[in-house]
């Protein structure tokens, strides 16, 4: 049971994007197709074979409209299956780095991005990622702080309120295109323990030394460390005036990004965490370890790693898993958050699960206040129209309908009170060294997600896109 005095919230239900009686436009089109085919079959002079074919077409249309395959609507599953097959035939599901071709310093070679991103260094010395295709400039920070669960209730509430103010600040304009919070576990080479043994000249020939040496040998391959990254992307089109004021081009854009970074650092400090903006080499290393976790042991000088070496050497995308360099991965999307009231620590069963390499990411897309108010009013009109339609045809109102109405009304009240609005996407990547280990780790993660009251769905046909969005701190989204 949740303590009534503890800060908690209830997540709204996911948007249905329905236009009539809970049906989406594709479902309505398929249903009308089925009705039209059946009508033509009976009002026209058709042969028995043609009429039978029409009935089969109508049945298939209804099945595609309302059926489900691998937890997806059949119409969406068919599109993904066709696109996946087309990409496989064209060789777009596999990627190999062109190591023999001349490479440009600072340019990222990522699968699916056509080599357009670059890692630059600002006047302040921290690195930024320039994404010319999406017109964004991205900064990444490594954040650290004392464990939230070990703080007293008042301090926890204060930090949660400060975090809420940080998120609300994103929505005060359209300067920030995306923000991302990424928490992952990485293999720890256990060098600190080995260094401790070497500085004290531990002799492995002694009984105590032999035991300690054996323990290090067993623990080093399985040790893991947690890392949390925060990134935000500045919309270059929205800040064009400020960019020109600071000299124009990438120099002016970097100056604008630096001012935003200072404001975020103040907000992070208010939430009780320390943020250090990554240099260009650190950004490259964070990308490299996403594709190749063993890089934590094999790269001798992470700070000197160039962006051109940050990408993978090989990627093979299957229907429901992905192989990159030294690891296999499987990407999940969070389709529904807890339906009951949840406390700020509701993700603890998932994030604190030991012995599994995984990456949890939350991608936030701020919605400008004016657009959020228009969307809220539009949804309110849709709900009123839906209620009127149900009443006219005699359909009973369910508790789910009443809950959706309450969510829409609550959203409009929150916006009227001045709160910000964001779209968020939760993604999870599970990694392992073999297919058997990956299946075992996925089973453990699915159990942990159930304990956290999350509804996880395995991405199918979008593993590469999901991995880029979830494992890289670039705010790409899905």
CSV table of C-alpha atoms in Angstrom, one decimal:
chain,number,residue,atom,x,y,z
A,1,UNK,CA,0.0,0.0,0.0
A,2,UNK,CA,1.2,3.5,-0.8
A,3,UNK,CA,1.7,5.9,2.2
A,4,UNK,CA,-0.9,8.6,1.8
A,5,UNK,CA,1.6,11.2,2.9
A,6,UNK,CA,4.1,10.2,0.3
A,7,UNK,CA,4.3,12.1,-2.9
A,8,UNK,CA,2.7,10.1,-5.7
A,9,UNK,CA,1.1,10.6,-9.1
A,10,UNK,CA,-1.0,8.7,-11.6
A,11,UNK,CA,0.0,8.4,-15.2
A,12,UNK,CA,-2.6,9.2,-17.8
A,13,UNK,CA,-3.7,6.5,-20.2
A,14,UNK,CA,-2.0,6.4,-23.6
A,15,UNK,CA,-3.6,8.4,-26.4
A,16,UNK,CA,-5.7,6.1,-28.6
A,17,UNK,CA,-5.7,8.4,-31.7
A,18,UNK,CA,-9.3,7.2,-32.3
A,19,UNK,CA,-11.8,9.2,-34.5
A,20,UNK,CA,-15.0,7.3,-34.0
A,21,UNK,CA,-16.1,4.9,-31.2
A,22,UNK,CA,-12.5,4.1,-30.3
A,23,UNK,CA,-11.7,3.1,-33.9
A,24,UNK,CA,-8.7,4.5,-35.7
A,25,UNK,CA,-8.9,5.8,-39.3
A,26,UNK,CA,-7.2,2.6,-40.7
A,27,UNK,CA,-9.8,0.4,-38.9
A,28,UNK,CA,-12.7,2.5,-40.2
A,29,UNK,CA,-11.4,2.3,-43.7
A,30,UNK,CA,-11.0,-1.5,-43.5
A,31,UNK,CA,-14.4,-1.9,-42.0
A,32,UNK,CA,-16.0,0.3,-44.7
A,33,UNK,CA,-14.2,-1.8,-47.3
A,34,UNK,CA,-15.6,-5.0,-45.8
A,35,UNK,CA,-19.1,-3.6,-45.7
A,36,UNK,CA,-18.8,-2.3,-49.3
A,37,UNK,CA,-17.6,-5.7,-50.6
A,38,UNK,CA,-20.3,-7.6,-48.8
A,39,UNK,CA,-23.0,-5.2,-50.1
A,40,UNK,CA,-21.8,-5.5,-53.7
A,41,UNK,CA,-21.7,-9.3,-53.4
A,42,UNK,CA,-25.4,-9.4,-52.6
A,43,UNK,CA,-26.8,-6.6,-54.7
A,44,UNK,CA,-25.0,-7.4,-58.0
A,45,UNK,CA,-25.3,-10.4,-60.2
A,46,UNK,CA,-22.1,-12.3,-59.3
A,47,UNK,CA,-21.1,-15.9,-59.8
A,48,UNK,CA,-20.8,-18.0,-56.7
A,49,UNK,CA,-17.0,-18.0,-56.9
A,50,UNK,CA,-16.9,-14.2,-57.1
A,51,UNK,CA,-19.3,-13.9,-54.2
A,52,UNK,CA,-17.2,-16.3,-52.1
A,53,UNK,CA,-14.1,-14.3,-53.0
A,54,UNK,CA,-15.8,-11.1,-51.9
A,55,UNK,CA,-16.8,-12.7,-48.5
A,56,UNK,CA,-13.2,-13.9,-48.0
A,57,UNK,CA,-12.0,-10.3,-48.8
A,58,UNK,CA,-14.5,-8.9,-46.3
A,59,UNK,CA,-13.4,-11.4,-43.6
A,60,UNK,CA,-9.7,-10.6,-44.2
A,61,UNK,CA,-10.4,-6.8,-44.0
A,62,UNK,CA,-12.2,-7.3,-40.6
A,63,UNK,CA,-9.4,-9.6,-39.4
A,64,UNK,CA,-6.7,-7.1,-40.3
A,65,UNK,CA,-8.7,-4.2,-38.7
A,66,UNK,CA,-9.3,-5.9,-35.4
A,67,UNK,CA,-6.8,-8.7,-35.1
A,68,UNK,CA,-3.4,-8.6,-33.3
A,69,UNK,CA,-0.1,-10.2,-34.0
A,70,UNK,CA,2.9,-10.0,-31.6
A,71,UNK,CA,1.0,-7.5,-29.4
A,72,UNK,CA,0.5,-5.2,-32.4
A,73,UNK,CA,-2.6,-4.5,-34.6
A,74,UNK,CA,-2.4,-6.7,-37.6
A,75,UNK,CA,-2.4,-3.8,-40.1
A,76,UNK,CA,0.7,-2.3,-38.4
A,77,UNK,CA,2.4,-5.7,-38.1
A,78,UNK,CA,1.9,-6.3,-41.8
A,79,UNK,CA,3.5,-2.9,-42.7
A,80,UNK,CA,6.5,-3.6,-40.4
A,81,UNK,CA,6.9,-7.1,-41.9
A,82,UNK,CA,6.8,-5.7,-45.4
A,83,UNK,CA,9.3,-2.9,-44.7
A,84,UNK,CA,11.6,-5.4,-42.8
A,85,UNK,CA,11.5,-7.8,-45.8
A,86,UNK,CA,12.2,-5.0,-48.3
A,87,UNK,CA,15.2,-3.7,-46.3
A,88,UNK,CA,16.5,-7.2,-46.0
A,89,UNK,CA,16.4,-7.7,-49.7
A,90,UNK,CA,18.2,-4.4,-50.3
A,91,UNK,CA,20.8,-5.2,-47.6
A,92,UNK,CA,19.8,-2.3,-45.3
A,93,UNK,CA,19.5,-4.5,-42.3
A,94,UNK,CA,23.3,-5.0,-42.1
A,95,UNK,CA,26.0,-2.4,-41.7
A,96,UNK,CA,29.7,-2.7,-42.1
A,97,UNK,CA,32.1,0.2,-41.3
A,98,UNK,CA,34.3,1.2,-44.3
A,99,UNK,CA,37.6,1.2,-42.5
A,100,UNK,CA,39.7,1.5,-45.7
A,101,UNK,CA,38.0,4.6,-47.0
A,102,UNK,CA,39.3,8.1,-45.9
A,103,UNK,CA,37.4,9.3,-42.9
A,104,UNK,CA,36.7,12.9,-41.7
A,105,UNK,CA,37.8,13.9,-38.3
A,106,UNK,CA,34.9,14.4,-35.9
A,107,UNK,CA,32.2,12.9,-38.1
A,108,UNK,CA,30.1,10.1,-36.6
A,109,UNK,CA,29.6,7.0,-38.7
A,110,UNK,CA,26.3,5.6,-37.4
A,111,UNK,CA,24.1,3.1,-39.1
A,112,UNK,CA,21.0,4.8,-40.6
A,113,UNK,CA,22.3,8.3,-40.2
A,114,UNK,CA,24.3,8.6,-43.5
A,115,UNK,CA,27.3,10.1,-41.6
A,116,UNK,CA,25.8,13.5,-41.2
A,117,UNK,CA,26.4,14.0,-37.5
A,118,UNK,CA,29.5,15.6,-36.2
A,119,UNK,CA,31.1,16.0,-32.7
A,120,UNK,CA,32.5,19.5,-32.1
A,121,UNK,CA,34.1,21.3,-29.2
A,122,UNK,CA,32.8,24.6,-27.9
A,123,UNK,CA,34.7,27.5,-26.6
A,124,UNK,CA,34.1,26.3,-23.0
A,125,UNK,CA,35.7,23.0,-23.8
A,126,UNK,CA,32.8,20.6,-23.7
A,127,UNK,CA,31.6,18.6,-26.7
A,128,UNK,CA,28.4,19.0,-28.7
A,129,UNK,CA,26.8,16.9,-31.5
A,130,UNK,CA,25.7,18.7,-34.6
A,131,UNK,CA,22.7,17.1,-36.3
A,132,UNK,CA,22.2,19.0,-39.6
A,133,UNK,CA,19.5,16.8,-40.9
A,134,UNK,CA,17.2,17.5,-37.9
A,135,UNK,CA,18.6,21.0,-37.4
A,136,UNK,CA,19.7,20.4,-33.8
A,137,UNK,CA,22.7,20.9,-31.5
A,138,UNK,CA,23.0,18.4,-28.7
A,139,UNK,CA,24.9,18.5,-25.4
A,140,UNK,CA,25.4,15.5,-23.1
A,141,UNK,CA,26.1,15.5,-19.3
A,142,UNK,CA,27.1,12.8,-16.9
A,143,UNK,CA,25.1,13.2,-13.8
A,144,UNK,CA,25.8,11.8,-10.3
A,145,UNK,CA,24.2,12.2,-6.9
A,146,UNK,CA,23.5,10.4,-3.7
A,147,UNK,CA,21.0,7.5,-3.8
A,148,UNK,CA,17.4,8.8,-3.9
A,149,UNK,CA,16.1,5.9,-1.8
A,150,UNK,CA,18.6,6.6,1.0
A,151,UNK,CA,17.3,10.2,1.6
A,152,UNK,CA,14.6,11.1,4.0
A,153,UNK,CA,11.0,11.7,2.8
A,154,UNK,CA,11.3,15.5,2.9
A,155,UNK,CA,14.5,15.5,0.9
A,156,UNK,CA,13.0,13.1,-1.7
A,157,UNK,CA,10.0,15.3,-2.1
A,158,UNK,CA,12.2,18.4,-2.5
A,159,UNK,CA,14.3,16.7,-5.2
A,160,UNK,CA,11.2,15.5,-7.1
A,161,UNK,CA,9.7,19.0,-7.0
A,162,UNK,CA,13.0,20.4,-8.4
A,163,UNK,CA,13.0,17.8,-11.1
A,164,UNK,CA,9.4,18.7,-12.0
A,165,UNK,CA,10.5,22.4,-12.3
A,166,UNK,CA,13.3,21.3,-14.6
A,167,UNK,CA,10.8,19.5,-16.9
A,168,UNK,CA,8.4,22.4,-16.7
A,169,UNK,CA,11.1,24.7,-17.9
A,170,UNK,CA,11.5,22.7,-21.1
A,171,UNK,CA,8.0,23.7,-22.1
A,172,UNK,CA,8.2,27.5,-21.8
A,173,UNK,CA,9.3,27.8,-25.4
A,174,UNK,CA,10.3,25.9,-28.5
A,175,UNK,CA,14.0,26.3,-28.0
A,176,UNK,CA,14.5,22.7,-26.7
A,177,UNK,CA,13.5,20.1,-29.3
A,178,UNK,CA,14.2,17.0,-27.2
A,179,UNK,CA,15.6,16.0,-23.8
A,180,UNK,CA,16.8,12.6,-22.8
A,181,UNK,CA,17.6,10.8,-19.6
A,182,UNK,CA,19.6,7.6,-20.0
A,183,UNK,CA,20.5,5.2,-17.3
A,184,UNK,CA,22.6,2.1,-18.1
A,185,UNK,CA,24.9,-0.5,-16.7
A,186,UNK,CA,28.3,-1.1,-18.2
A,187,UNK,CA,30.9,-3.8,-17.6
A,188,UNK,CA,33.4,-2.6,-15.0
A,189,UNK,CA,36.9,-3.7,-15.6
A,190,UNK,CA,37.5,-3.8,-11.8
A,191,UNK,CA,40.7,-1.8,-12.2
A,192,UNK,CA,40.1,0.0,-8.9
A,193,UNK,CA,40.3,-3.2,-7.0
A,194,UNK,CA,43.3,-4.4,-8.9
A,195,UNK,CA,45.1,-1.1,-8.4
A,196,UNK,CA,44.4,-1.3,-4.7
A,197,UNK,CA,46.0,-4.7,-4.7
A,198,UNK,CA,49.0,-3.6,-6.7
A,199,UNK,CA,49.7,-0.5,-4.6
A,200,UNK,CA,49.7,-2.6,-1.4
A,201,UNK,CA,52.0,-5.2,-3.1
A,202,UNK,CA,49.6,-8.1,-2.4
A,203,UNK,CA,51.5,-11.3,-2.8
A,204,UNK,CA,49.4,-14.0,-4.6
A,205,UNK,CA,51.6,-16.7,-3.1
A,206,UNK,CA,50.3,-16.1,0.4
A,207,UNK,CA,46.9,-17.7,1.4
A,208,UNK,CA,45.2,-14.3,1.7
A,209,UNK,CA,46.7,-13.0,-1.5
A,210,UNK,CA,45.7,-16.2,-3.4
A,211,UNK,CA,42.1,-15.8,-2.2
A,212,UNK,CA,41.9,-12.2,-3.2
A,213,UNK,CA,43.5,-12.8,-6.6
A,214,UNK,CA,40.9,-15.6,-7.3
A,215,UNK,CA,38.1,-13.3,-6.2
A,216,UNK,CA,39.3,-10.5,-8.6
A,217,UNK,CA,39.5,-13.0,-11.5
A,218,UNK,CA,35.9,-14.1,-10.9
A,219,UNK,CA,34.4,-10.7,-10.2
A,220,UNK,CA,36.1,-8.7,-13.0
A,221,UNK,CA,34.0,-10.3,-15.9
A,222,UNK,CA,30.7,-9.8,-14.1
A,223,UNK,CA,31.2,-6.5,-12.3
A,224,UNK,CA,29.0,-3.6,-13.6
A,225,UNK,CA,28.8,0.1,-12.9
A,226,UNK,CA,25.8,2.4,-13.3
A,227,UNK,CA,26.0,5.5,-15.5
A,228,UNK,CA,23.4,8.2,-16.0
A,229,UNK,CA,23.5,10.6,-18.9
A,230,UNK,CA,21.3,13.7,-19.5
A,231,UNK,CA,21.2,15.3,-22.9
A,232,UNK,CA,19.2,18.0,-24.6
A,233,UNK,CA,18.9,19.2,-28.2
A,234,UNK,CA,18.5,22.8,-29.1
A,235,UNK,CA,16.2,23.6,-32.1
A,236,UNK,CA,18.4,25.7,-34.4
A,237,UNK,CA,15.5,27.0,-36.3
A,238,UNK,CA,13.8,28.3,-33.1
A,239,UNK,CA,17.0,30.1,-31.8
A,240,UNK,CA,18.1,31.5,-35.2
A,241,UNK,CA,17.9,35.1,-33.9
A,242,UNK,CA,20.1,34.4,-30.9
A,243,UNK,CA,22.5,32.5,-33.1
A,244,UNK,CA,22.9,35.5,-35.4
A,245,UNK,CA,23.4,37.8,-32.4
A,246,UNK,CA,26.4,35.6,-31.2
A,247,UNK,CA,28.1,35.6,-34.6
A,248,UNK,CA,26.0,33.1,-36.6
A,249,UNK,CA,26.9,29.6,-37.8
A,250,UNK,CA,28.0,26.9,-35.5
A,251,UNK,CA,29.9,29.3,-33.4
A,252,UNK,CA,26.8,31.3,-32.6
A,253,UNK,CA,24.8,28.1,-32.1
A,254,UNK,CA,27.4,26.8,-29.7
A,255,UNK,CA,27.2,30.0,-27.7
A,256,UNK,CA,23.4,29.7,-27.4
A,257,UNK,CA,23.8,26.0,-26.4
A,258,UNK,CA,26.3,26.9,-23.7
A,259,UNK,CA,23.8,29.4,-22.1
A,260,UNK,CA,21.2,26.7,-22.1
A,261,UNK,CA,23.7,24.2,-20.6
A,262,UNK,CA,24.4,26.6,-17.7
A,263,UNK,CA,20.7,26.9,-16.9
A,264,UNK,CA,20.3,23.2,-17.0
A,265,UNK,CA,23.3,22.7,-14.7
A,266,UNK,CA,21.6,25.0,-12.1
A,267,UNK,CA,18.4,23.1,-12.4
A,268,UNK,CA,20.2,19.8,-11.9
A,269,UNK,CA,22.0,21.1,-8.8
A,270,UNK,CA,18.6,22.2,-7.4
A,271,UNK,CA,17.5,18.6,-7.9
A,272,UNK,CA,20.4,17.3,-5.8
A,273,UNK,CA,22.6,15.9,-8.6
A,274,UNK,CA,25.9,17.2,-10.1
A,275,UNK,CA,26.2,17.4,-13.9
A,276,UNK,CA,29.4,17.5,-15.8
A,277,UNK,CA,29.2,18.2,-19.5
A,278,UNK,CA,31.1,15.7,-21.5
A,279,UNK,CA,34.0,16.6,-23.7
A,280,UNK,CA,34.1,15.5,-27.4
A,281,UNK,CA,36.2,12.4,-26.5
A,282,UNK,CA,33.8,11.4,-23.7
A,283,UNK,CA,30.8,11.7,-26.0
A,284,UNK,CA,32.6,9.5,-28.5
A,285,UNK,CA,33.4,6.9,-25.8
A,286,UNK,CA,29.8,6.9,-24.5
A,287,UNK,CA,28.6,6.1,-28.1
A,288,UNK,CA,31.3,3.4,-28.5
A,289,UNK,CA,30.4,1.6,-25.3
A,290,UNK,CA,26.8,1.5,-26.4
A,291,UNK,CA,27.7,-0.6,-29.5
A,292,UNK,CA,30.7,-2.4,-27.9
A,293,UNK,CA,30.4,-2.7,-24.1
A,294,UNK,CA,33.9,-4.4,-24.0
A,295,UNK,CA,35.3,-1.0,-25.0
A,296,UNK,CA,35.4,-0.2,-21.2
A,297,UNK,CA,38.3,-2.7,-21.1
A,298,UNK,CA,39.9,-2.4,-24.6
A,299,UNK,CA,40.1,1.4,-25.2
A,300,UNK,CA,43.2,2.6,-23.4
A,301,UNK,CA,42.4,6.4,-23.4
A,302,UNK,CA,38.7,7.1,-23.7
A,303,UNK,CA,39.2,10.9,-23.5
A,304,UNK,CA,41.3,10.8,-26.7
A,305,UNK,CA,38.8,8.7,-28.7
A,306,UNK,CA,37.8,10.5,-32.0
A,307,UNK,CA,34.2,10.6,-33.1
A,308,UNK,CA,35.1,8.8,-36.3
A,309,UNK,CA,35.9,5.7,-34.2
A,310,UNK,CA,32.8,5.9,-32.0
A,311,UNK,CA,30.5,4.0,-34.4
A,312,UNK,CA,30.2,0.2,-34.7
A,313,UNK,CA,32.3,-2.0,-37.0
A,314,UNK,CA,29.3,-4.2,-37.8
A,315,UNK,CA,25.6,-4.3,-37.1
A,316,UNK,CA,23.1,-7.0,-38.1
A,317,UNK,CA,19.4,-6.3,-37.4
A,318,UNK,CA,17.0,-9.2,-37.1
A,319,UNK,CA,13.2,-9.1,-36.6
A,320,UNK,CA,13.4,-8.9,-32.8
A,321,UNK,CA,17.0,-8.6,-31.9
A,322,UNK,CA,20.2,-6.8,-32.9
A,323,UNK,CA,23.9,-7.7,-33.0
A,324,UNK,CA,26.5,-5.0,-32.7
A,325,UNK,CA,30.2,-5.8,-32.5
A,326,UNK,CA,30.6,-7.7,-29.3
A,327,UNK,CA,27.0,-7.9,-28.0
A,328,UNK,CA,23.5,-9.0,-28.8
A,329,UNK,CA,20.7,-6.6,-27.9
A,330,UNK,CA,16.9,-6.6,-27.7
A,331,UNK,CA,14.9,-3.4,-27.6
A,332,UNK,CA,11.6,-2.9,-25.7
A,333,UNK,CA,9.2,0.0,-25.6
A,334,UNK,CA,7.1,0.9,-22.6
A,335,UNK,CA,3.5,0.9,-23.9
A,336,UNK,CA,1.8,1.7,-20.7
A,337,UNK,CA,3.0,3.1,-17.3
A,338,UNK,CA,1.4,2.2,-13.9
A,339,UNK,CA,-2.3,2.6,-13.9
A,340,UNK,CA,-2.4,3.1,-10.1
A,341,UNK,CA,-0.8,5.9,-8.2
A,342,UNK,CA,3.0,5.5,-8.3
A,343,UNK,CA,5.7,6.9,-6.1
A,344,UNK,CA,8.9,8.5,-7.6
A,345,UNK,CA,10.8,5.2,-6.8
A,346,UNK,CA,8.4,2.9,-8.8
A,347,UNK,CA,11.2,2.0,-11.3
A,348,UNK,CA,13.5,0.6,-8.6
A,349,UNK,CA,12.7,-3.1,-9.3
A,350,UNK,CA,13.8,-2.5,-12.9
A,351,UNK,CA,16.8,-0.1,-12.5
A,352,UNK,CA,18.3,-2.0,-9.5
A,353,UNK,CA,18.0,-5.5,-11.1
A,354,UNK,CA,21.5,-6.9,-10.6
A,355,UNK,CA,23.5,-9.0,-13.0
A,356,UNK,CA,22.0,-7.7,-16.3
A,357,UNK,CA,23.4,-5.3,-18.8
A,358,UNK,CA,20.6,-2.9,-19.8
A,359,UNK,CA,19.9,0.6,-20.8
A,360,UNK,CA,16.8,2.5,-19.7
A,361,UNK,CA,16.1,5.8,-21.5
A,362,UNK,CA,13.3,8.4,-21.3
A,363,UNK,CA,13.0,10.7,-24.3
A,364,UNK,CA,11.0,13.9,-23.6
A,365,UNK,CA,9.6,16.1,-26.3
A,366,UNK,CA,8.4,19.4,-24.9
A,367,UNK,CA,5.1,20.8,-26.3
A,368,UNK,CA,4.8,24.6,-26.5
A,369,UNK,CA,2.1,25.9,-24.2
A,370,UNK,CA,-0.1,27.2,-27.1
A,371,UNK,CA,0.0,23.9,-29.0
A,372,UNK,CA,-0.6,21.9,-25.8
A,373,UNK,CA,-3.8,24.0,-25.0
A,374,UNK,CA,-5.0,23.4,-28.6
A,375,UNK,CA,-4.4,19.7,-28.3
A,376,UNK,CA,-6.2,19.5,-25.0
A,377,UNK,CA,-9.2,21.4,-26.3
A,378,UNK,CA,-9.3,19.1,-29.4
A,379,UNK,CA,-9.2,16.0,-27.3
A,380,UNK,CA,-12.0,17.4,-25.1
A,381,UNK,CA,-14.1,18.0,-28.2
A,382,UNK,CA,-13.4,14.4,-29.4
A,383,UNK,CA,-14.4,12.9,-26.1
A,384,UNK,CA,-17.7,14.9,-26.0
A,385,UNK,CA,-18.4,13.9,-29.6
A,386,UNK,CA,-17.6,10.3,-28.7
A,387,UNK,CA,-20.0,10.3,-25.7
A,388,UNK,CA,-22.7,11.8,-27.9
A,389,UNK,CA,-22.2,9.0,-30.5
A,390,UNK,CA,-22.3,6.3,-27.9
A,391,UNK,CA,-25.5,7.7,-26.4
A,392,UNK,CA,-27.1,7.9,-29.8
A,393,UNK,CA,-26.5,4.3,-30.8
A,394,UNK,CA,-27.3,3.0,-27.3
A,395,UNK,CA,-23.7,1.9,-26.3
A,396,UNK,CA,-23.1,1.8,-22.6
A,397,UNK,CA,-20.3,3.9,-21.2
A,398,UNK,CA,-17.5,1.9,-19.6
A,399,UNK,CA,-15.3,2.7,-16.7
A,400,UNK,CA,-12.4,3.0,-19.2
A,401,UNK,CA,-14.3,5.7,-21.1
A,402,UNK,CA,-14.9,7.6,-17.8
A,403,UNK,CA,-11.2,7.3,-17.0
A,404,UNK,CA,-10.2,8.7,-20.4
A,405,UNK,CA,-12.6,11.6,-19.9
A,406,UNK,CA,-11.1,12.3,-16.5
A,407,UNK,CA,-7.6,12.2,-17.9
A,408,UNK,CA,-8.5,14.7,-20.7
A,409,UNK,CA,-10.2,17.1,-18.2
A,410,UNK,CA,-7.2,16.8,-15.8
A,411,UNK,CA,-4.7,17.7,-18.5
A,412,UNK,CA,-6.7,20.8,-19.5
A,413,UNK,CA,-6.8,21.8,-15.8
A,414,UNK,CA,-3.1,21.3,-15.4
A,415,UNK,CA,-2.3,23.4,-18.5
A,416,UNK,CA,-4.7,26.2,-17.4
A,417,UNK,CA,-2.8,26.2,-14.0
A,418,UNK,CA,0.5,26.9,-15.8
A,419,UNK,CA,2.1,23.4,-15.8
A,420,UNK,CA,4.1,22.3,-18.8
A,421,UNK,CA,3.2,19.4,-21.1
A,422,UNK,CA,5.6,16.9,-22.7
A,423,UNK,CA,5.4,13.7,-24.8
A,424,UNK,CA,7.5,11.0,-23.4
A,425,UNK,CA,8.8,7.7,-24.7
A,426,UNK,CA,10.3,5.0,-22.5
A,427,UNK,CA,12.7,2.5,-24.1
A,428,UNK,CA,14.7,-0.4,-22.7
A,429,UNK,CA,17.7,-2.2,-24.2
A,430,UNK,CA,18.8,-5.6,-22.8
A,431,UNK,CA,22.3,-6.8,-23.8
A,432,UNK,CA,24.2,-10.0,-23.5
A,433,UNK,CA,27.0,-12.0,-25.1
A,434,UNK,CA,25.0,-14.9,-26.5
A,435,UNK,CA,21.4,-15.7,-27.6
A,436,UNK,CA,20.8,-17.9,-24.7
A,437,UNK,CA,22.1,-15.3,-22.2
A,438,UNK,CA,20.0,-12.7,-24.0
A,439,UNK,CA,16.8,-14.7,-23.6
A,440,UNK,CA,17.5,-15.3,-19.9
A,441,UNK,CA,18.2,-11.7,-19.3
A,442,UNK,CA,15.0,-10.6,-21.2
A,443,UNK,CA,13.0,-13.0,-19.0
A,444,UNK,CA,14.4,-11.4,-15.9
A,445,UNK,CA,13.8,-7.9,-17.2
A,446,UNK,CA,10.2,-8.7,-18.1
A,447,UNK,CA,9.6,-10.0,-14.6
A,448,UNK,CA,11.2,-6.8,-13.1
A,449,UNK,CA,9.0,-4.6,-15.3
A,450,UNK,CA,6.0,-6.4,-14.1
A,451,UNK,CA,7.0,-5.6,-10.5
A,452,UNK,CA,7.4,-2.0,-11.5
A,453,UNK,CA,3.9,-2.1,-13.0
A,454,UNK,CA,5.1,-1.4,-16.5
A,455,UNK,CA,3.8,-2.9,-19.7
A,456,UNK,CA,6.7,-3.8,-21.9
A,457,UNK,CA,6.4,-4.7,-25.6
A,458,UNK,CA,9.3,-6.1,-27.6
A,459,UNK,CA,9.9,-4.0,-30.7
A,460,UNK,CA,9.6,-6.0,-33.9
A,461,UNK,CA,10.9,-4.8,-37.3
A,462,UNK,CA,12.4,-1.7,-35.6
A,463,UNK,CA,15.3,-3.0,-33.6
A,464,UNK,CA,17.9,-0.8,-35.3
A,465,UNK,CA,15.8,2.4,-35.0
A,466,UNK,CA,14.9,1.5,-31.4
A,467,UNK,CA,18.5,0.9,-30.5
A,468,UNK,CA,19.7,4.2,-31.9
A,469,UNK,CA,16.9,6.0,-30.0
A,470,UNK,CA,17.4,4.1,-26.7
A,471,UNK,CA,21.1,3.4,-26.4
A,472,UNK,CA,22.6,6.7,-27.7
A,473,UNK,CA,22.1,10.0,-25.8
A,474,UNK,CA,21.2,11.9,-28.9
A,475,UNK,CA,17.5,12.5,-28.3
A,476,UNK,CA,16.5,10.9,-31.6
A,477,UNK,CA,13.2,9.3,-30.5
A,478,UNK,CA,11.3,6.6,-32.3
